[in-house]
mmCIF file with all atom_site columns, C-alpha atoms in Angstrom:
data_model
loop_
_atom_site.group_PDB
_atom_site.id
_atom_site.type_symbol
_atom_site.label_atom_id
_atom_site.label_alt_id
_atom_site.label_comp_id
_atom_site.label_asym_id
_atom_site.label_entity_id
_atom_site.label_seq_id
_atom_site.pdbx_PDB_ins_code
_atom_site.Cartn_x
_atom_site.Cartn_y
_atom_site.Cartn_z
_atom_site.occupancy
_atom_site.B_iso_or_equiv
_atom_site.pdbx_formal_charge
_atom_site.auth_seq_id
_atom_site.auth_comp_id
_atom_site.auth_asym_id
_atom_site.auth_atom_id
_atom_site.pdbx_PDB_model_num
ATOM 1   C CA . UNK A 1 1   ? -12.323 -24.940 -12.635 1.00 0.00 ? 520 UNK A CA 1
ATOM 2   C CA . UNK A 1 2   ? -12.113 -27.389 -9.803  1.00 0.00 ? 521 UNK A CA 1
ATOM 3   C CA . UNK A 1 3   ? -11.223 -26.276 -6.272  1.00 0.00 ? 522 UNK A CA 1
ATOM 4   C CA . UNK A 1 4   ? -7.580  -27.341 -6.572  1.00 0.00 ? 523 UNK A CA 1
ATOM 5   C CA . UNK A 1 5   ? -7.127  -25.321 -9.760  1.00 0.00 ? 524 UNK A CA 1
ATOM 6   C CA . UNK A 1 6   ? -8.937  -22.352 -8.166  1.00 0.00 ? 525 UNK A CA 1
ATOM 7   C CA . UNK A 1 7   ? -6.588  -22.486 -5.180  1.00 0.00 ? 526 UNK A CA 1
ATOM 8   C CA . UNK A 1 8   ? -3.588  -22.729 -7.501  1.00 0.00 ? 527 UNK A CA 1
ATOM 9   C CA . UNK A 1 9   ? -4.707  -19.643 -9.402  1.00 0.00 ? 528 UNK A CA 1
ATOM 10  C CA . UNK A 1 10  ? -5.438  -17.732 -6.178  1.00 0.00 ? 529 UNK A CA 1
ATOM 11  C CA . UNK A 1 11  ? -1.900  -18.444 -4.952  1.00 0.00 ? 530 UNK A CA 1
ATOM 12  C CA . UNK A 1 12  ? -0.461  -17.384 -8.316  1.00 0.00 ? 531 UNK A CA 1
ATOM 13  C CA . UNK A 1 13  ? -2.500  -14.164 -8.209  1.00 0.00 ? 532 UNK A CA 1
ATOM 14  C CA . UNK A 1 14  ? -1.496  -13.256 -4.648  1.00 0.00 ? 533 UNK A CA 1
ATOM 15  C CA . UNK A 1 15  ? 2.156   -13.795 -5.483  1.00 0.00 ? 534 UNK A CA 1
ATOM 16  C CA . UNK A 1 16  ? 2.056   -11.637 -8.624  1.00 0.00 ? 535 UNK A CA 1
ATOM 17  C CA . UNK A 1 17  ? -0.253  -8.791  -7.581  1.00 0.00 ? 536 UNK A CA 1
ATOM 18  C CA . UNK A 1 18  ? 2.338   -6.382  -6.060  1.00 0.00 ? 537 UNK A CA 1
ATOM 19  C CA . UNK A 1 19  ? 4.739   -6.757  -8.980  1.00 0.00 ? 538 UNK A CA 1
ATOM 20  C CA . UNK A 1 20  ? 1.955   -6.313  -11.544 1.00 0.00 ? 539 UNK A CA 1
ATOM 21  C CA . UNK A 1 21  ? 0.694   -3.143  -9.888  1.00 0.00 ? 540 UNK A CA 1
ATOM 22  C CA . UNK A 1 22  ? 4.238   -1.840  -9.708  1.00 0.00 ? 541 UNK A CA 1
ATOM 23  C CA . UNK A 1 23  ? 4.800   -2.571  -13.398 1.00 0.00 ? 542 UNK A CA 1
ATOM 24  C CA . UNK A 1 24  ? 1.511   -0.912  -14.303 1.00 0.00 ? 543 UNK A CA 1
ATOM 25  C CA . UNK A 1 25  ? 2.414   2.108   -12.181 1.00 0.00 ? 544 UNK A CA 1
ATOM 26  C CA . UNK A 1 26  ? 5.762   2.445   -13.909 1.00 0.00 ? 545 UNK A CA 1
ATOM 27  C CA . UNK A 1 27  ? 4.039   2.286   -17.280 1.00 0.00 ? 546 UNK A CA 1
ATOM 28  C CA . UNK A 1 28  ? 1.255   4.751   -16.480 1.00 0.00 ? 547 UNK A CA 1
ATOM 29  C CA . UNK A 1 29  ? 2.273   6.834   -13.452 1.00 0.00 ? 548 UNK A CA 1
ATOM 30  C CA . UNK A 1 30  ? -1.211  6.301   -11.987 1.00 0.00 ? 549 UNK A CA 1
ATOM 31  C CA . UNK A 1 31  ? -1.841  3.845   -9.156  1.00 0.00 ? 550 UNK A CA 1
ATOM 32  C CA . UNK A 1 32  ? -5.542  3.330   -9.909  1.00 0.00 ? 551 UNK A CA 1
ATOM 33  C CA . UNK A 1 33  ? -4.845  2.684   -13.571 1.00 0.00 ? 552 UNK A CA 1
ATOM 34  C CA . UNK A 1 34  ? -2.017  0.335   -12.557 1.00 0.00 ? 553 UNK A CA 1
ATOM 35  C CA . UNK A 1 35  ? -4.440  -1.659  -10.409 1.00 0.00 ? 554 UNK A CA 1
ATOM 36  C CA . UNK A 1 36  ? -6.928  -1.742  -13.287 1.00 0.00 ? 555 UNK A CA 1
ATOM 37  C CA . UNK A 1 37  ? -4.227  -3.096  -15.602 1.00 0.00 ? 556 UNK A CA 1
ATOM 38  C CA . UNK A 1 38  ? -3.269  -5.760  -13.054 1.00 0.00 ? 557 UNK A CA 1
ATOM 39  C CA . UNK A 1 39  ? -6.915  -6.785  -12.562 1.00 0.00 ? 558 UNK A CA 1
ATOM 40  C CA . UNK A 1 40  ? -7.518  -6.984  -16.304 1.00 0.00 ? 559 UNK A CA 1
ATOM 41  C CA . UNK A 1 41  ? -4.378  -9.056  -16.839 1.00 0.00 ? 560 UNK A CA 1
ATOM 42  C CA . UNK A 1 42  ? -5.282  -11.485 -14.065 1.00 0.00 ? 561 UNK A CA 1
ATOM 43  C CA . UNK A 1 43  ? -8.827  -11.792 -15.413 1.00 0.00 ? 562 UNK A CA 1
ATOM 44  C CA . UNK A 1 44  ? -7.458  -12.757 -18.831 1.00 0.00 ? 563 UNK A CA 1
ATOM 45  C CA . UNK A 1 45  ? -5.085  -15.242 -17.248 1.00 0.00 ? 564 UNK A CA 1
ATOM 46  C CA . UNK A 1 46  ? -7.925  -16.711 -15.178 1.00 0.00 ? 565 UNK A CA 1
ATOM 47  C CA . UNK A 1 47  ? -10.042 -17.195 -18.286 1.00 0.00 ? 566 UNK A CA 1
ATOM 48  C CA . UNK A 1 48  ? -7.310  -19.285 -19.886 1.00 0.00 ? 567 UNK A CA 1
ATOM 49  C CA . UNK A 1 49  ? -5.582  -20.652 -16.783 1.00 0.00 ? 568 UNK A CA 1
ATOM 50  C CA . UNK A 1 50  ? -5.136  -24.268 -17.972 1.00 0.00 ? 569 UNK A CA 1
ATOM 51  C CA . UNK A 1 51  ? -3.454  -23.021 -21.157 1.00 0.00 ? 570 UNK A CA 1
ATOM 52  C CA . UNK A 1 52  ? -1.323  -20.542 -19.197 1.00 0.00 ? 571 UNK A CA 1
ATOM 53  C CA . UNK A 1 53  ? -0.085  -23.334 -16.948 1.00 0.00 ? 572 UNK A CA 1
ATOM 54  C CA . UNK A 1 54  ? 1.130   -25.242 -19.991 1.00 0.00 ? 573 UNK A CA 1
ATOM 55  C CA . UNK A 1 55  ? 3.190   -22.226 -21.115 1.00 0.00 ? 574 UNK A CA 1
ATOM 56  C CA . UNK A 1 56  ? 6.922   -22.250 -20.469 1.00 0.00 ? 575 UNK A CA 1
ATOM 57  C CA . UNK A 1 57  ? 6.704   -19.220 -18.178 1.00 0.00 ? 576 UNK A CA 1
ATOM 58  C CA . UNK A 1 58  ? 3.292   -17.949 -17.028 1.00 0.00 ? 577 UNK A CA 1
ATOM 59  C CA . UNK A 1 59  ? 4.911   -14.750 -15.725 1.00 0.00 ? 578 UNK A CA 1
ATOM 60  C CA . UNK A 1 60  ? 6.061   -13.804 -19.211 1.00 0.00 ? 579 UNK A CA 1
ATOM 61  C CA . UNK A 1 61  ? 2.510   -14.240 -20.477 1.00 0.00 ? 580 UNK A CA 1
ATOM 62  C CA . UNK A 1 62  ? 1.115   -12.148 -17.601 1.00 0.00 ? 581 UNK A CA 1
ATOM 63  C CA . UNK A 1 63  ? 3.598   -9.293  -18.026 1.00 0.00 ? 582 UNK A CA 1
ATOM 64  C CA . UNK A 1 64  ? 2.986   -9.191  -21.758 1.00 0.00 ? 583 UNK A CA 1
ATOM 65  C CA . UNK A 1 65  ? -0.744  -8.767  -21.084 1.00 0.00 ? 584 UNK A CA 1
ATOM 66  C CA . UNK A 1 66  ? -0.023  -5.813  -18.758 1.00 0.00 ? 585 UNK A CA 1
ATOM 67  C CA . UNK A 1 67  ? 2.273   -4.198  -21.332 1.00 0.00 ? 586 UNK A CA 1
ATOM 68  C CA . UNK A 1 68  ? -0.242  -4.643  -24.155 1.00 0.00 ? 587 UNK A CA 1
ATOM 69  C CA . UNK A 1 69  ? -3.107  -3.380  -22.017 1.00 0.00 ? 588 UNK A CA 1
ATOM 70  C CA . UNK A 1 70  ? -1.124  -0.293  -21.031 1.00 0.00 ? 589 UNK A CA 1
ATOM 71  C CA . UNK A 1 71  ? -0.361  0.421   -24.684 1.00 0.00 ? 590 UNK A CA 1
ATOM 72  C CA . UNK A 1 72  ? -4.071  0.229   -25.446 1.00 0.00 ? 591 UNK A CA 1
ATOM 73  C CA . UNK A 1 73  ? -4.843  2.701   -22.646 1.00 0.00 ? 592 UNK A CA 1
ATOM 74  C CA . UNK A 1 74  ? -2.190  5.104   -23.961 1.00 0.00 ? 593 UNK A CA 1
ATOM 75  C CA . UNK A 1 75  ? -3.605  4.889   -27.490 1.00 0.00 ? 594 UNK A CA 1
ATOM 76  C CA . UNK A 1 76  ? -7.152  5.551   -26.309 1.00 0.00 ? 595 UNK A CA 1
ATOM 77  C CA . UNK A 1 77  ? -5.966  8.482   -24.190 1.00 0.00 ? 596 UNK A CA 1
ATOM 78  C CA . UNK A 1 78  ? -4.148  9.991   -27.194 1.00 0.00 ? 597 UNK A CA 1
ATOM 79  C CA . UNK A 1 79  ? -7.235  9.589   -29.368 1.00 0.00 ? 598 UNK A CA 1
ATOM 80  C CA . UNK A 1 80  ? -9.342  11.452  -26.800 1.00 0.00 ? 599 UNK A CA 1
ATOM 81  C CA . UNK A 1 81  ? -6.748  14.232  -26.667 1.00 0.00 ? 600 UNK A CA 1
ATOM 82  C CA . UNK A 1 82  ? -6.869  14.657  -30.457 1.00 0.00 ? 601 UNK A CA 1
ATOM 83  C CA . UNK A 1 83  ? -10.633 15.101  -30.743 1.00 0.00 ? 602 UNK A CA 1
ATOM 84  C CA . UNK A 1 84  ? -11.467 18.689  -31.603 1.00 0.00 ? 603 UNK A CA 1
ATOM 85  C CA . UNK A 1 85  ? -13.685 20.466  -29.107 1.00 0.00 ? 604 UNK A CA 1
ATOM 86  C CA . UNK A 1 86  ? -13.033 17.923  -26.354 1.00 0.00 ? 605 UNK A CA 1
ATOM 87  C CA . UNK A 1 87  ? -11.006 19.279  -23.496 1.00 0.00 ? 606 UNK A CA 1
ATOM 88  C CA . UNK A 1 88  ? -9.416  16.920  -21.053 1.00 0.00 ? 607 UNK A CA 1
ATOM 89  C CA . UNK A 1 89  ? -9.994  17.626  -17.399 1.00 0.00 ? 608 UNK A CA 1
ATOM 90  C CA . UNK A 1 90  ? -6.865  18.928  -15.720 1.00 0.00 ? 609 UNK A CA 1
ATOM 91  C CA . UNK A 1 91  ? -5.242  16.649  -13.207 1.00 0.00 ? 610 UNK A CA 1
ATOM 92  C CA . UNK A 1 92  ? -5.785  17.937  -9.715  1.00 0.00 ? 611 UNK A CA 1
ATOM 93  C CA . UNK A 1 93  ? -3.564  15.541  -7.818  1.00 0.00 ? 612 UNK A CA 1
ATOM 94  C CA . UNK A 1 94  ? -0.062  14.275  -8.488  1.00 0.00 ? 613 UNK A CA 1
ATOM 95  C CA . UNK A 1 95  ? 0.321   10.619  -9.429  1.00 0.00 ? 614 UNK A CA 1
ATOM 96  C CA . UNK A 1 96  ? 0.072   8.266   -6.486  1.00 0.00 ? 615 UNK A CA 1
ATOM 97  C CA . UNK A 1 97  ? 3.203   6.676   -5.076  1.00 0.00 ? 616 UNK A CA 1
ATOM 98  C CA . UNK A 1 98  ? 3.579   2.918   -4.825  1.00 0.00 ? 617 UNK A CA 1
ATOM 99  C CA . UNK A 1 99  ? 6.037   1.310   -2.408  1.00 0.00 ? 618 UNK A CA 1
ATOM 100 C CA . UNK A 1 100 ? 7.928   4.577   -1.900  1.00 0.00 ? 619 UNK A CA 1
ATOM 101 C CA . UNK A 1 101 ? 8.848   4.965   -5.559  1.00 0.00 ? 620 UNK A CA 1
ATOM 102 C CA . UNK A 1 102 ? 10.403  8.307   -6.285  1.00 0.00 ? 621 UNK A CA 1
ATOM 103 C CA . UNK A 1 103 ? 8.052   10.708  -8.094  1.00 0.00 ? 622 UNK A CA 1
ATOM 104 C CA . UNK A 1 104 ? 10.935  12.197  -10.083 1.00 0.00 ? 623 UNK A CA 1
ATOM 105 C CA . UNK A 1 105 ? 11.919  8.759   -11.339 1.00 0.00 ? 624 UNK A CA 1
ATOM 106 C CA . UNK A 1 106 ? 8.370   7.909   -12.396 1.00 0.00 ? 625 UNK A CA 1
ATOM 107 C CA . UNK A 1 107 ? 8.026   11.264  -14.150 1.00 0.00 ? 626 UNK A CA 1
ATOM 108 C CA . UNK A 1 108 ? 11.301  10.659  -15.991 1.00 0.00 ? 627 UNK A CA 1
ATOM 109 C CA . UNK A 1 109 ? 10.206  7.160   -17.008 1.00 0.00 ? 628 UNK A CA 1
ATOM 110 C CA . UNK A 1 110 ? 6.930   8.482   -18.365 1.00 0.00 ? 629 UNK A CA 1
ATOM 111 C CA . UNK A 1 111 ? 8.872   10.798  -20.687 1.00 0.00 ? 630 UNK A CA 1
ATOM 112 C CA . UNK A 1 112 ? 10.641  7.848   -22.303 1.00 0.00 ? 631 UNK A CA 1
ATOM 113 C CA . UNK A 1 113 ? 9.246   6.237   -25.456 1.00 0.00 ? 632 UNK A CA 1
ATOM 114 C CA . UNK A 1 114 ? 7.115   3.207   -24.615 1.00 0.00 ? 633 UNK A CA 1
ATOM 115 C CA . UNK A 1 115 ? 9.665   0.650   -25.810 1.00 0.00 ? 634 UNK A CA 1
ATOM 116 C CA . UNK A 1 116 ? 12.500  2.134   -23.788 1.00 0.00 ? 635 UNK A CA 1
ATOM 117 C CA . UNK A 1 117 ? 10.282  2.546   -20.731 1.00 0.00 ? 636 UNK A CA 1
ATOM 118 C CA . UNK A 1 118 ? 9.156   -1.075  -20.974 1.00 0.00 ? 637 UNK A CA 1
ATOM 119 C CA . UNK A 1 119 ? 12.735  -2.313  -21.135 1.00 0.00 ? 638 UNK A CA 1
ATOM 120 C CA . UNK A 1 120 ? 13.873  -0.155  -18.215 1.00 0.00 ? 639 UNK A CA 1
ATOM 121 C CA . UNK A 1 121 ? 10.911  -1.167  -16.063 1.00 0.00 ? 640 UNK A CA 1
ATOM 122 C CA . UNK A 1 122 ? 11.294  -4.860  -16.743 1.00 0.00 ? 641 UNK A CA 1
ATOM 123 C CA . UNK A 1 123 ? 15.082  -4.954  -16.618 1.00 0.00 ? 642 UNK A CA 1
ATOM 124 C CA . UNK A 1 124 ? 15.844  -2.695  -13.668 1.00 0.00 ? 643 UNK A CA 1
ATOM 125 C CA . UNK A 1 125 ? 12.603  -2.124  -11.778 1.00 0.00 ? 644 UNK A CA 1
ATOM 126 C CA . UNK A 1 126 ? 11.329  -5.698  -12.011 1.00 0.00 ? 645 UNK A CA 1
ATOM 127 C CA . UNK A 1 127 ? 14.900  -7.068  -11.819 1.00 0.00 ? 646 UNK A CA 1
ATOM 128 C CA . UNK A 1 128 ? 14.561  -9.355  -14.829 1.00 0.00 ? 647 UNK A CA 1
ATOM 129 C CA . UNK A 1 129 ? 17.434  -10.669 -16.933 1.00 0.00 ? 648 UNK A CA 1
ATOM 130 C CA . UNK A 1 130 ? 17.910  -9.436  -20.492 1.00 0.00 ? 649 UNK A CA 1
ATOM 131 C CA . UNK A 1 131 ? 16.703  -12.821 -21.772 1.00 0.00 ? 650 UNK A CA 1
ATOM 132 C CA . UNK A 1 132 ? 13.533  -12.616 -19.666 1.00 0.00 ? 651 UNK A CA 1
ATOM 133 C CA . UNK A 1 133 ? 12.833  -9.079  -20.884 1.00 0.00 ? 652 UNK A CA 1
ATOM 134 C CA . UNK A 1 134 ? 13.344  -10.208 -24.473 1.00 0.00 ? 653 UNK A CA 1
ATOM 135 C CA . UNK A 1 135 ? 10.860  -13.053 -23.926 1.00 0.00 ? 654 UNK A CA 1
ATOM 136 C CA . UNK A 1 136 ? 8.217   -10.705 -22.462 1.00 0.00 ? 655 UNK A CA 1
ATOM 137 C CA . UNK A 1 137 ? 8.640   -8.139  -25.230 1.00 0.00 ? 656 UNK A CA 1
ATOM 138 C CA . UNK A 1 138 ? 9.024   -10.687 -28.011 1.00 0.00 ? 657 UNK A CA 1
ATOM 139 C CA . UNK A 1 139 ? 12.323  -9.292  -29.248 1.00 0.00 ? 658 UNK A CA 1
ATOM 140 C CA . UNK A 1 140 ? 16.015  -10.185 -29.248 1.00 0.00 ? 659 UNK A CA 1
ATOM 141 C CA . UNK A 1 141 ? 18.417  -9.734  -26.343 1.00 0.00 ? 660 UNK A CA 1
ATOM 142 C CA . UNK A 1 142 ? 20.337  -7.275  -28.539 1.00 0.00 ? 661 UNK A CA 1
ATOM 143 C CA . UNK A 1 143 ? 17.222  -5.129  -28.866 1.00 0.00 ? 662 UNK A CA 1
ATOM 144 C CA . UNK A 1 144 ? 16.811  -5.147  -25.094 1.00 0.00 ? 663 UNK A CA 1
ATOM 145 C CA . UNK A 1 145 ? 20.416  -4.023  -24.660 1.00 0.00 ? 664 UNK A CA 1
ATOM 146 C CA . UNK A 1 146 ? 20.142  -1.220  -27.210 1.00 0.00 ? 665 UNK A CA 1
ATOM 147 C CA . UNK A 1 147 ? 16.808  0.018   -25.844 1.00 0.00 ? 666 UNK A CA 1
ATOM 148 C CA . UNK A 1 148 ? 18.199  -0.017  -22.296 1.00 0.00 ? 667 UNK A CA 1
ATOM 149 C CA . UNK A 1 149 ? 21.280  1.898   -23.398 1.00 0.00 ? 668 UNK A CA 1
ATOM 150 C CA . UNK A 1 150 ? 19.207  4.528   -25.186 1.00 0.00 ? 669 UNK A CA 1
ATOM 151 C CA . UNK A 1 151 ? 16.795  4.821   -22.271 1.00 0.00 ? 670 UNK A CA 1
ATOM 152 C CA . UNK A 1 152 ? 19.572  5.327   -19.734 1.00 0.00 ? 671 UNK A CA 1
ATOM 153 C CA . UNK A 1 153 ? 21.174  7.935   -22.008 1.00 0.00 ? 672 UNK A CA 1
ATOM 154 C CA . UNK A 1 154 ? 17.815  9.736   -22.285 1.00 0.00 ? 673 UNK A CA 1
ATOM 155 C CA . UNK A 1 155 ? 17.393  9.634   -18.522 1.00 0.00 ? 674 UNK A CA 1
ATOM 156 C CA . UNK A 1 156 ? 20.871  11.094  -18.008 1.00 0.00 ? 675 UNK A CA 1
ATOM 157 C CA . UNK A 1 157 ? 20.103  13.946  -20.395 1.00 0.00 ? 676 UNK A CA 1
ATOM 158 C CA . UNK A 1 158 ? 16.643  14.756  -19.025 1.00 0.00 ? 677 UNK A CA 1
ATOM 159 C CA . UNK A 1 159 ? 15.757  16.160  -15.602 1.00 0.00 ? 678 UNK A CA 1
ATOM 160 C CA . UNK A 1 160 ? 19.079  15.133  -14.004 1.00 0.00 ? 679 UNK A CA 1
ATOM 161 C CA . UNK A 1 161 ? 17.842  11.683  -13.006 1.00 0.00 ? 680 UNK A CA 1
ATOM 162 C CA . UNK A 1 162 ? 20.983  9.666   -12.432 1.00 0.00 ? 681 UNK A CA 1
ATOM 163 C CA . UNK A 1 163 ? 21.378  6.096   -13.658 1.00 0.00 ? 682 UNK A CA 1
ATOM 164 C CA . UNK A 1 164 ? 22.108  4.865   -10.119 1.00 0.00 ? 683 UNK A CA 1
ATOM 165 C CA . UNK A 1 165 ? 18.537  5.781   -9.103  1.00 0.00 ? 684 UNK A CA 1
ATOM 166 C CA . UNK A 1 166 ? 17.364  2.925   -11.296 1.00 0.00 ? 685 UNK A CA 1
ATOM 167 C CA . UNK A 1 167 ? 19.915  0.409   -10.059 1.00 0.00 ? 686 UNK A CA 1
#
């Protein structure tokens, strides 16, 4: 890349970093893992930066990478948990907090199915429109609405986390 393109990417990265880490944290409940997801996503975007710039919305592309990467981490973690004879090390510290996020809210989000959690994080935590969420997730606006409705109902039922905490 030339210096102008490098500077353009650096500005893009600086502007997206906090939101990416926050999204990753909401998906995983772990600040270090969230930073790893953000770094990996930005590395992939850097590798194909000219193509990303031609996309309609580079942010959609970037968020989709974070979501897909987090799903891969969850799958690998589940596979490790299923191996007979392997015992996972117990967690010794509670998940880190990012930007004052409420630990109870993060814990409640982590209990949601991945699809519902993704919709809630993008729609309410990242303050995206239903159409933007649908574009990131590659689904219809109706699916976003139904997943959000189910997620909020699940949050109301579980651990007494009120809907207004999200809003």
